[in-house]
Coordinates of C-alpha atoms in Angstrom, one line a residue:
X1 CA -230.3 -157.0 129.2
X2 CA -231.8 -153.7 130.3
X3 CA -234.3 -153.6 133.2
X4 CA -237.6 -151.9 132.7
X5 CA -236.6 -149.3 135.4
X6 CA -234.1 -147.9 132.9
X7 CA -237.0 -146.8 130.7
X8 CA -238.7 -144.9 133.6
X9 CA -235.6 -143.4 135.1
X10 CA -234.2 -140.1 134.0
X11 CA -230.5 -140.3 133.0
X12 CA -227.9 -138.7 135.2
X13 CA -224.7 -136.7 134.5
X14 CA -221.2 -137.6 135.8
X15 CA -219.1 -134.6 136.8
X16 CA -215.4 -134.8 136.0
X17 CA -212.8 -134.7 138.8
X18 CA -213.0 -136.5 142.1
X19 CA -216.6 -135.6 142.8
X20 CA -219.6 -137.1 140.9
X21 CA -222.9 -135.4 141.4
X22 CA -226.0 -135.7 139.2
X23 CA -227.6 -132.8 137.4
X24 CA -231.2 -131.9 138.2
X25 CA -233.2 -132.1 135.0
X26 CA -235.0 -128.7 134.6
X27 CA -235.6 -126.3 131.9
X28 CA -232.3 -124.8 130.8
X29 CA -233.4 -121.1 131.2
X30 CA -234.9 -121.8 134.6
X31 CA -231.6 -123.5 135.6
X32 CA -229.6 -120.5 134.4
X33 CA -231.8 -118.1 136.4
X34 CA -231.4 -120.2 139.5
X35 CA -227.6 -120.5 139.1
X36 CA -227.2 -116.8 138.2
X37 CA -227.7 -115.6 141.8
X38 CA -225.1 -117.9 143.1
X39 CA -222.6 -117.0 140.4
X40 CA -223.0 -113.2 140.7
X41 CA -222.6 -113.4 144.4
X42 CA -219.4 -115.4 144.1
X43 CA -218.0 -113.0 141.5
X44 CA -218.6 -110.1 143.8
X45 CA -216.8 -111.9 146.5
X46 CA -213.9 -112.6 144.1
X47 CA -213.6 -108.8 143.6
X48 CA -213.8 -108.0 147.3
X49 CA -211.2 -110.6 148.2
X50 CA -208.7 -109.1 145.7
X51 CA -208.9 -105.7 147.6
X52 CA -207.0 -104.9 150.9
X53 CA -210.2 -105.2 153.0
X54 CA -210.1 -107.3 156.2
X55 CA -212.6 -110.2 156.1
X56 CA -213.6 -112.1 159.2
X57 CA -213.7 -115.7 157.8
X58 CA -215.9 -116.9 160.6
X59 CA -218.5 -114.1 160.6
X60 CA -221.9 -115.6 160.9
X61 CA -224.4 -114.9 158.1
X62 CA -221.7 -114.1 155.5
X63 CA -222.5 -115.1 151.9
X64 CA -226.0 -116.3 152.6
X65 CA -227.9 -116.1 149.3
X66 CA -230.5 -113.4 149.4
X67 CA -234.1 -114.2 148.8
X68 CA -233.9 -117.9 149.9
X69 CA -235.6 -117.3 153.3
X70 CA -234.9 -119.3 156.4
X71 CA -233.5 -122.7 155.6
X72 CA -235.4 -124.2 158.5
X73 CA -238.7 -123.3 156.7
X74 CA -237.8 -125.3 153.7
X75 CA -239.2 -128.8 153.3
X76 CA -236.7 -131.7 153.2
X77 CA -237.0 -132.0 149.4
X78 CA -236.0 -128.4 149.0
X79 CA -233.0 -128.9 151.2
X80 CA -231.9 -131.9 149.1
X81 CA -232.4 -130.1 145.8
X82 CA -230.4 -127.1 147.1
X83 CA -227.6 -129.4 148.2
X84 CA -227.5 -131.1 144.8
X85 CA -227.6 -127.8 142.8
X86 CA -224.9 -126.1 144.9
X87 CA -222.7 -129.3 145.0
X88 CA -223.0 -129.5 141.2
X89 CA -221.7 -125.9 140.9
X90 CA -218.7 -126.6 143.2
X91 CA -217.8 -129.9 141.6
X92 CA -217.9 -128.2 138.2
X93 CA -215.5 -125.5 139.4
X94 CA -213.2 -128.2 140.9
X95 CA -213.2 -130.0 137.6
X96 CA -212.2 -126.8 135.8
X97 CA -209.4 -126.2 138.3
X98 CA -207.9 -129.6 137.6
X99 CA -207.8 -128.9 133.9
X100 CA -206.4 -125.4 134.3
X101 CA -203.7 -126.6 136.7
X102 CA -202.6 -129.2 134.1
X103 CA -202.2 -126.4 131.5
X104 CA -200.4 -124.1 134.0
X105 CA -202.9 -121.3 133.6
X106 CA -202.1 -119.8 137.0
X107 CA -204.3 -116.7 136.9
X108 CA -207.3 -118.9 136.1
X109 CA -206.3 -121.5 138.7
X110 CA -206.2 -118.9 141.4
X111 CA -209.5 -117.2 140.4
X112 CA -211.2 -120.7 140.3
X113 CA -209.8 -121.5 143.8
X114 CA -211.3 -118.3 145.1
X115 CA -214.7 -119.1 143.6
X116 CA -214.5 -122.7 145.0
X117 CA -213.8 -121.2 148.5
X118 CA -216.7 -118.8 148.2
X119 CA -219.1 -121.5 147.0
X120 CA -218.2 -123.9 149.7
X121 CA -218.4 -121.3 152.4
X122 CA -221.8 -120.1 151.1
X123 CA -223.1 -123.7 151.0
X124 CA -222.0 -124.4 154.5
X125 CA -223.5 -121.1 155.8
X126 CA -226.7 -121.8 153.8
X127 CA -227.2 -125.4 154.9
X128 CA -225.0 -126.7 157.7
X129 CA -225.3 -123.8 160.1
X130 CA -228.9 -123.1 159.5
X131 CA -229.9 -126.7 159.7
X132 CA -228.1 -127.2 163.0
X133 CA -225.9 -129.9 161.6
X134 CA -224.4 -132.4 164.1
X135 CA -221.1 -131.5 165.8
X136 CA -219.0 -134.0 163.8
X137 CA -220.3 -132.5 160.5
X138 CA -219.5 -129.0 161.7
X139 CA -216.0 -130.0 162.5
X140 CA -215.7 -131.5 159.0
X141 CA -217.0 -128.2 157.5
X142 CA -214.4 -126.2 159.3
X143 CA -211.6 -128.5 158.1
X144 CA -212.9 -128.2 154.5
X145 CA -212.9 -124.4 154.7
X146 CA -209.3 -124.4 156.0
X147 CA -208.2 -126.5 153.1
X148 CA -210.0 -124.2 150.7
X149 CA -208.2 -121.2 152.2
X150 CA -204.9 -123.1 151.9
X151 CA -205.6 -123.6 148.3
X152 CA -206.3 -119.9 147.9
X153 CA -203.0 -118.9 149.5
X154 CA -200.8 -121.4 147.6
X155 CA -202.3 -120.5 144.2
X156 CA -201.9 -116.8 144.9
X157 CA -198.1 -117.4 145.5
X158 CA -197.8 -118.8 142.0
X159 CA -199.0 -115.6 140.5
X160 CA -195.9 -113.7 141.6
X161 CA -193.1 -115.8 140.2
X162 CA -191.9 -117.2 136.9
X163 CA -189.5 -119.6 138.4
X164 CA -190.2 -122.8 136.5
X165 CA -188.7 -125.1 139.2
X166 CA -190.8 -123.5 141.9
X167 CA -194.0 -123.6 139.8
X168 CA -193.4 -127.3 139.0
X169 CA -193.1 -128.1 142.7
X170 CA -196.1 -126.0 143.5
X171 CA -198.1 -127.7 140.8
X172 CA -197.7 -131.1 142.5
X173 CA -198.5 -129.6 145.9
X174 CA -201.7 -127.9 144.6
X175 CA -202.8 -131.1 142.8
X176 CA -202.5 -132.9 146.1
X177 CA -204.4 -130.2 148.1
X178 CA -207.1 -130.0 145.3
X179 CA -207.6 -133.8 145.4
X180 CA -208.0 -133.6 149.2
X181 CA -210.5 -130.7 148.8
X182 CA -212.5 -132.7 146.3
X183 CA -212.6 -135.8 148.4
X184 CA -213.5 -133.8 151.5
X185 CA -216.2 -131.9 149.8
X186 CA -217.7 -135.1 148.4
X187 CA -217.7 -136.7 151.9
X188 CA -219.3 -133.6 153.4
X189 CA -222.1 -133.6 150.8
X190 CA -222.7 -137.3 151.4
X191 CA -223.1 -136.6 155.1
X192 CA -225.5 -133.8 154.5
X193 CA -227.6 -135.9 152.0
X194 CA -227.7 -138.8 154.5
X195 CA -228.9 -136.5 157.2
X196 CA -231.8 -135.2 155.0
X197 CA -232.6 -138.7 153.8
X198 CA -232.9 -139.9 157.4
X199 CA -235.6 -137.3 158.0
X200 CA -237.6 -138.7 155.1
X201 CA -237.2 -142.3 156.4
X202 CA -238.2 -141.3 159.9
X203 CA -241.4 -139.8 158.4
X204 CA -242.1 -143.2 156.8
X205 CA -241.4 -145.2 159.9
X206 CA -243.0 -143.0 162.6
X207 CA -246.1 -141.6 160.9
X208 CA -249.5 -143.2 160.7
X209 CA -250.8 -140.6 158.3
X210 CA -251.1 -142.0 154.8
X211 CA -250.7 -138.6 153.1
X212 CA -247.5 -137.8 155.1
X213 CA -246.0 -141.2 154.3
X214 CA -246.9 -140.9 150.6
X215 CA -245.2 -137.5 150.4
X216 CA -242.1 -138.9 152.0
X217 CA -242.1 -141.9 149.6
X218 CA -242.5 -139.5 146.6
X219 CA -239.5 -137.5 147.8
X220 CA -237.4 -140.6 148.1
X221 CA -238.5 -141.8 144.6
X222 CA -237.6 -138.4 143.1
X223 CA -234.2 -138.6 144.7
X224 CA -233.5 -142.0 143.2
X225 CA -233.8 -140.5 139.7
X226 CA -230.7 -138.5 140.4
X227 CA -228.4 -141.5 140.0
X228 CA -226.7 -144.4 141.7
X229 CA -224.7 -142.3 144.2
X230 CA -227.9 -141.1 145.9
X231 CA -229.5 -144.6 145.6
X232 CA -226.5 -146.0 147.5
X233 CA -226.9 -143.4 150.3
X234 CA -230.7 -144.0 150.4
X235 CA -230.1 -147.7 150.7
X236 CA -227.5 -147.4 153.4
X237 CA -229.8 -145.2 155.5
X238 CA -232.4 -148.0 155.7
X239 CA -235.0 -146.9 153.1
X240 CA -235.6 -150.4 151.7
X241 CA -236.3 -151.7 155.2
X242 CA -238.8 -148.9 155.9
X243 CA -240.6 -149.3 152.6
X244 CA -241.0 -153.1 152.8
X245 CA -242.4 -152.6 156.3
X246 CA -245.1 -150.5 154.7
X247 CA -245.8 -153.3 152.2
X248 CA -246.4 -155.7 155.1
X249 CA -249.2 -153.7 156.7
X250 CA -252.7 -154.0 155.4
X251 CA -253.6 -150.5 156.6
X252 CA -251.2 -149.1 154.0
X253 CA -252.3 -151.2 151.0
X254 CA -253.0 -148.1 149.0
X255 CA -249.2 -147.3 149.3
X256 CA -247.9 -150.7 148.2
X257 CA -247.4 -149.8 144.5
X258 CA -245.8 -146.4 145.4
X259 CA -243.4 -148.0 147.9
X260 CA -242.5 -150.9 145.6
X261 CA -241.7 -148.6 142.7
X262 CA -239.3 -146.7 145.0
X263 CA -237.7 -150.0 146.2
X264 CA -237.2 -151.0 142.5
X265 CA -235.3 -147.7 141.9
X266 CA -233.2 -148.1 145.0
X267 CA -232.3 -151.7 144.0
X268 CA -230.4 -150.5 140.9
X269 CA -227.4 -150.6 143.3
X270 CA -226.0 -153.5 145.2
X271 CA -226.6 -151.9 148.6
X272 CA -230.3 -151.8 147.9
X273 CA -230.4 -155.5 147.0
X274 CA -228.4 -156.3 150.1
X275 CA -230.9 -154.5 152.3
X276 CA -233.8 -156.2 150.6
X277 CA -232.3 -159.6 151.3
X278 CA -231.7 -158.9 154.9
X279 CA -235.4 -158.3 155.6
X280 CA -236.6 -161.3 153.5
X281 CA -237.8 -158.9 150.8
X282 CA -238.0 -161.7 148.1
X283 CA -240.5 -163.5 150.3
X284 CA -242.5 -160.3 150.6
X285 CA -242.5 -159.8 146.8
X286 CA -243.6 -163.4 146.3
X287 CA -246.5 -163.0 148.7
X288 CA -247.7 -159.9 146.8
X289 CA -247.3 -161.4 143.3
X290 CA -249.2 -164.5 144.3
X291 CA -252.0 -162.6 146.1
X292 CA -254.9 -162.3 143.6
X293 CA -256.6 -159.7 145.8
X294 CA -253.7 -157.3 145.3
X295 CA -254.3 -154.6 142.6
X296 CA -252.7 -155.2 139.2
X297 CA -250.6 -152.1 139.7
X298 CA -249.1 -153.4 142.9
X299 CA -248.3 -156.8 141.4
X300 CA -246.7 -155.0 138.4
X301 CA -244.4 -153.0 140.7
X302 CA -243.5 -156.1 142.6
X303 CA -242.5 -157.6 139.2
X304 CA -240.4 -154.5 138.5
X305 CA -238.5 -155.1 141.7
X306 CA -238.0 -158.7 140.6
X307 CA -236.7 -157.6 137.3
X308 CA -234.3 -155.2 139.0
X309 CA -232.8 -157.7 141.5
X310 CA -232.4 -160.5 138.9
X311 CA -230.8 -158.2 136.3
X312 CA -227.6 -159.8 134.8
X313 CA -225.9 -156.4 135.3
X314 CA -225.5 -157.1 139.0
X315 CA -222.2 -158.6 139.8
X316 CA -223.3 -160.2 143.0
X317 CA -225.9 -163.0 143.0
X318 CA -225.7 -164.2 146.6
X319 CA -229.1 -162.6 147.3
X320 CA -230.8 -164.9 144.8
X321 CA -230.3 -168.0 146.9
X322 CA -233.6 -167.3 148.7
X323 CA -235.2 -166.6 145.4
X324 CA -234.8 -170.2 144.4
X325 CA -237.1 -171.3 147.3
X326 CA -240.0 -169.4 145.8
X327 CA -239.2 -169.7 142.1
X328 CA -242.2 -171.9 141.2
X329 CA -244.7 -169.5 142.8
X330 CA -242.9 -166.4 141.4
X331 CA -242.6 -167.7 137.8
X332 CA -246.2 -168.9 137.8
X333 CA -247.5 -165.5 139.2
X334 CA -245.4 -163.6 136.6
X335 CA -246.7 -165.6 133.6
X336 CA -250.2 -165.2 134.9
X337 CA -249.6 -161.4 135.1
X338 CA -248.3 -161.4 131.5
X339 CA -251.4 -163.2 130.3
X340 CA -253.9 -160.9 132.2
X341 CA -252.0 -157.6 131.7
X342 CA -254.4 -154.8 131.0
X343 CA -251.8 -152.6 129.3
X344 CA -248.3 -152.6 127.8
X345 CA -246.5 -151.3 130.9
X346 CA -247.8 -154.2 133.1
X347 CA -246.8 -156.7 130.5
X348 CA -243.3 -155.1 130.1
X349 CA -242.6 -155.3 133.8
X350 CA -243.7 -158.9 134.2
X351 CA -242.0 -160.1 131.0
X352 CA -238.8 -158.3 131.9
X353 CA -238.7 -160.1 135.3
X354 CA -239.3 -163.4 133.5
X355 CA -236.6 -162.7 130.9
X356 CA -234.0 -162.0 133.6
X357 CA -235.1 -165.1 135.6
X358 CA -234.6 -167.4 132.6
X359 CA -231.0 -166.2 132.4
X360 CA -230.5 -166.9 136.1
X361 CA -231.7 -170.5 136.3
X362 CA -232.6 -173.1 133.7
X363 CA -235.2 -174.5 136.1
X364 CA -237.3 -171.4 135.3
X365 CA -237.3 -172.4 131.7
X366 CA -238.6 -175.8 132.5
X367 CA -241.4 -174.3 134.7
X368 CA -242.4 -171.9 131.9
X369 CA -242.7 -174.7 129.4
X370 CA -244.9 -176.7 131.8
X371 CA -247.1 -173.6 132.1
X372 CA -247.5 -173.4 128.3
X373 CA -245.6 -170.1 128.2
X374 CA -244.8 -170.4 124.5
X375 CA -248.5 -170.2 123.6
X376 CA -249.0 -167.2 125.9
X377 CA -246.0 -165.3 124.6
X378 CA -246.7 -165.8 121.0
X379 CA -250.3 -164.8 121.5
X380 CA -249.2 -161.7 123.3
X381 CA -247.0 -160.8 120.3
X382 CA -250.1 -160.6 118.2
X383 CA -251.9 -158.4 120.8
X384 CA -251.0 -154.8 120.4
X385 CA -252.6 -153.9 123.7
X386 CA -250.0 -155.9 125.6
X387 CA -247.0 -155.9 123.3
X388 CA -247.0 -152.4 122.0
X389 CA -243.3 -151.5 121.8
X390 CA -239.9 -153.0 120.7
X391 CA -239.0 -153.0 124.4
X392 CA -241.8 -155.5 125.2
X393 CA -240.9 -157.6 122.1
X394 CA -237.3 -157.6 123.3
X395 CA -238.4 -159.3 126.6
X396 CA -240.6 -161.8 124.7
X397 CA -237.9 -162.9 122.3
X398 CA -235.4 -163.1 125.1
X399 CA -237.6 -165.6 126.9
X400 CA -238.1 -167.6 123.7
X401 CA -234.4 -167.6 123.0
X402 CA -233.7 -169.0 126.4
X403 CA -236.5 -171.5 126.2
X404 CA -235.3 -172.7 122.8
X405 CA -232.3 -174.4 124.5
X406 CA -234.8 -177.1 125.7
X407 CA -236.0 -179.6 123.1
X408 CA -239.6 -179.4 124.3
X409 CA -239.7 -175.8 123.1
X410 CA -239.4 -176.8 119.4
X411 CA -242.7 -178.7 119.4
X412 CA -244.5 -175.9 121.2
X413 CA -243.3 -173.3 118.8
X414 CA -244.3 -175.4 115.8
X415 CA -247.7 -176.1 117.3
X416 CA -248.3 -172.4 117.8
X417 CA -247.0 -171.5 114.3
X418 CA -244.3 -169.5 116.0
X419 CA -241.7 -169.7 113.2
X420 CA -243.7 -167.1 111.2
X421 CA -243.9 -164.8 114.3
X422 CA -240.1 -165.1 114.8
X423 CA -239.5 -164.2 111.1
X424 CA -241.7 -161.1 111.7
X425 CA -239.6 -160.2 114.7
X426 CA -236.4 -160.8 112.6
X427 CA -237.5 -157.8 110.5
X428 CA -238.5 -155.6 113.4
X429 CA -238.1 -151.9 112.5
X430 CA -238.3 -148.8 114.7
X431 CA -241.3 -146.5 114.3
X432 CA -239.2 -143.4 115.2
X433 CA -235.7 -142.0 115.1
X434 CA -235.1 -142.7 118.8
X435 CA -231.7 -144.2 119.4
X436 CA -233.0 -146.3 122.3
X437 CA -235.9 -147.7 120.1
X438 CA -233.4 -148.5 117.3
X439 CA -231.2 -150.3 119.8
X440 CA -234.2 -152.3 121.1
X441 CA -235.1 -153.3 117.5
X442 CA -231.6 -154.5 116.9
X443 CA -231.8 -156.7 120.1
X444 CA -235.1 -158.1 118.9
X445 CA -233.6 -159.0 115.5
X446 CA -230.5 -160.6 117.1
X447 CA -232.5 -162.7 119.6
X448 CA -235.0 -163.8 117.0
X449 CA -232.1 -165.0 114.9
X450 CA -230.6 -166.8 117.9
X451 CA -234.0 -168.5 118.6
X452 CA -234.4 -169.6 115.0
X453 CA -230.9 -170.9 114.9
X454 CA -231.4 -173.0 118.0
X455 CA -234.8 -174.3 116.9
X456 CA -233.4 -175.2 113.5
X457 CA -231.7 -178.2 115.1
X458 CA -235.0 -179.8 114.1
X459 CA -235.0 -180.3 110.3
X460 CA -238.8 -179.5 110.2
X461 CA -238.2 -176.1 111.8
X462 CA -235.4 -175.3 109.3
X463 CA -237.6 -176.4 106.3
X464 CA -240.6 -174.3 107.6
X465 CA -238.4 -171.3 108.1
X466 CA -237.0 -171.5 104.5
X467 CA -240.5 -171.9 103.1
X468 CA -241.9 -169.0 105.1
X469 CA -238.9 -166.7 104.3
X470 CA -239.6 -167.4 100.6
X471 CA -243.2 -166.5 101.0
X472 CA -242.2 -163.2 102.7
X473 CA -239.8 -162.3 100.0
X474 CA -242.3 -163.0 97.2
X475 CA -244.9 -160.9 99.0
X476 CA -242.6 -158.0 99.3
X477 CA -241.4 -158.1 95.7

């Protein structure tokens, strides 16, 4: 099942070829205006490189985009955005080159190779040199430029021959070099991103200023929206550790919710969950969830982290061993949060965590029945303030479907007149043309049917369902 974070995260785009970067979601016209200056500069360089003019490849300051100002004056977020935008341009060009190479369009292959070289050199001049990148990264940059130049030279040779055998052998060689360039560029970008992310993490770890820490957390959260690749880098650089450290200090209580929301986003990848486990993050989450003095927003974000780390989508469940130790307290706190939720989002986050937990361990279902969860969930379904979307209903009916495996659930559902509510859910319809909402409604219908089928082991439930279904059909006719 989907985690609640997916409804709050922007989607990301995969780039064909060996590099996968994620598009920054901005207005299309604004994006075109920003890209235009890079593209026109590169096209000018393509023209210049086709003329017999000597060019010093290592000349400092060459190809720096005009109007950007000193890179050292940019804030870290600006540097990261610049890296992502320029990397997207390069990876797009590399993808085109792979396609054109397969079709044997040699003129286009060469012109694309020239553009790639220009873009890479411009990016390196614009970022690496100006930011005083570490020596190992500068060596990597030099190696990448050499590979790009090699690509230029070999593709140009293919323009001056029609020898099919030669072109076939060159095609294989170019493909190998191009793959190497793609992998090298991807690695260089990862190194640059990691360097910038380290700056943000140091701001969180070393500062005592609430505003400065909040700004750094906001920048990290924004980066997590650009996809799993960045989340993996953020996790590997120690962001989860730094954020949970904030959540353990009373003086930063106003930042708890903000930090936890960022942790939840990072934990969409296994590296994030692994880091959380190493610093006893589940125990920290349990403490927050069970602390009645914590603000509702903070407990809701802790529930969001729980929903993320217990998602069935994760292939590894080793981190959940420590979760079992606190299950009673966590499940109790989550059902209490569902019952007292002041709005639909809080209920969604808490119920999503419970839904995932019931998949994870049957003991959670037993605990929920002992806590009279069926009554609370069915009451919530009738409360539009808490259950206001098909997404929330999806979580509720998921929990009920998992609870219905236990015999005790049948009596609780009958006592709460839950068969009627399940039939209502069986006919859930979207209120808009949104594909995601339609998909959520389908899940609600499927799980309501599963729940009714399981409960119908009891003849009384089956008879009640038949009678109520007849009443519904008569009312609709």
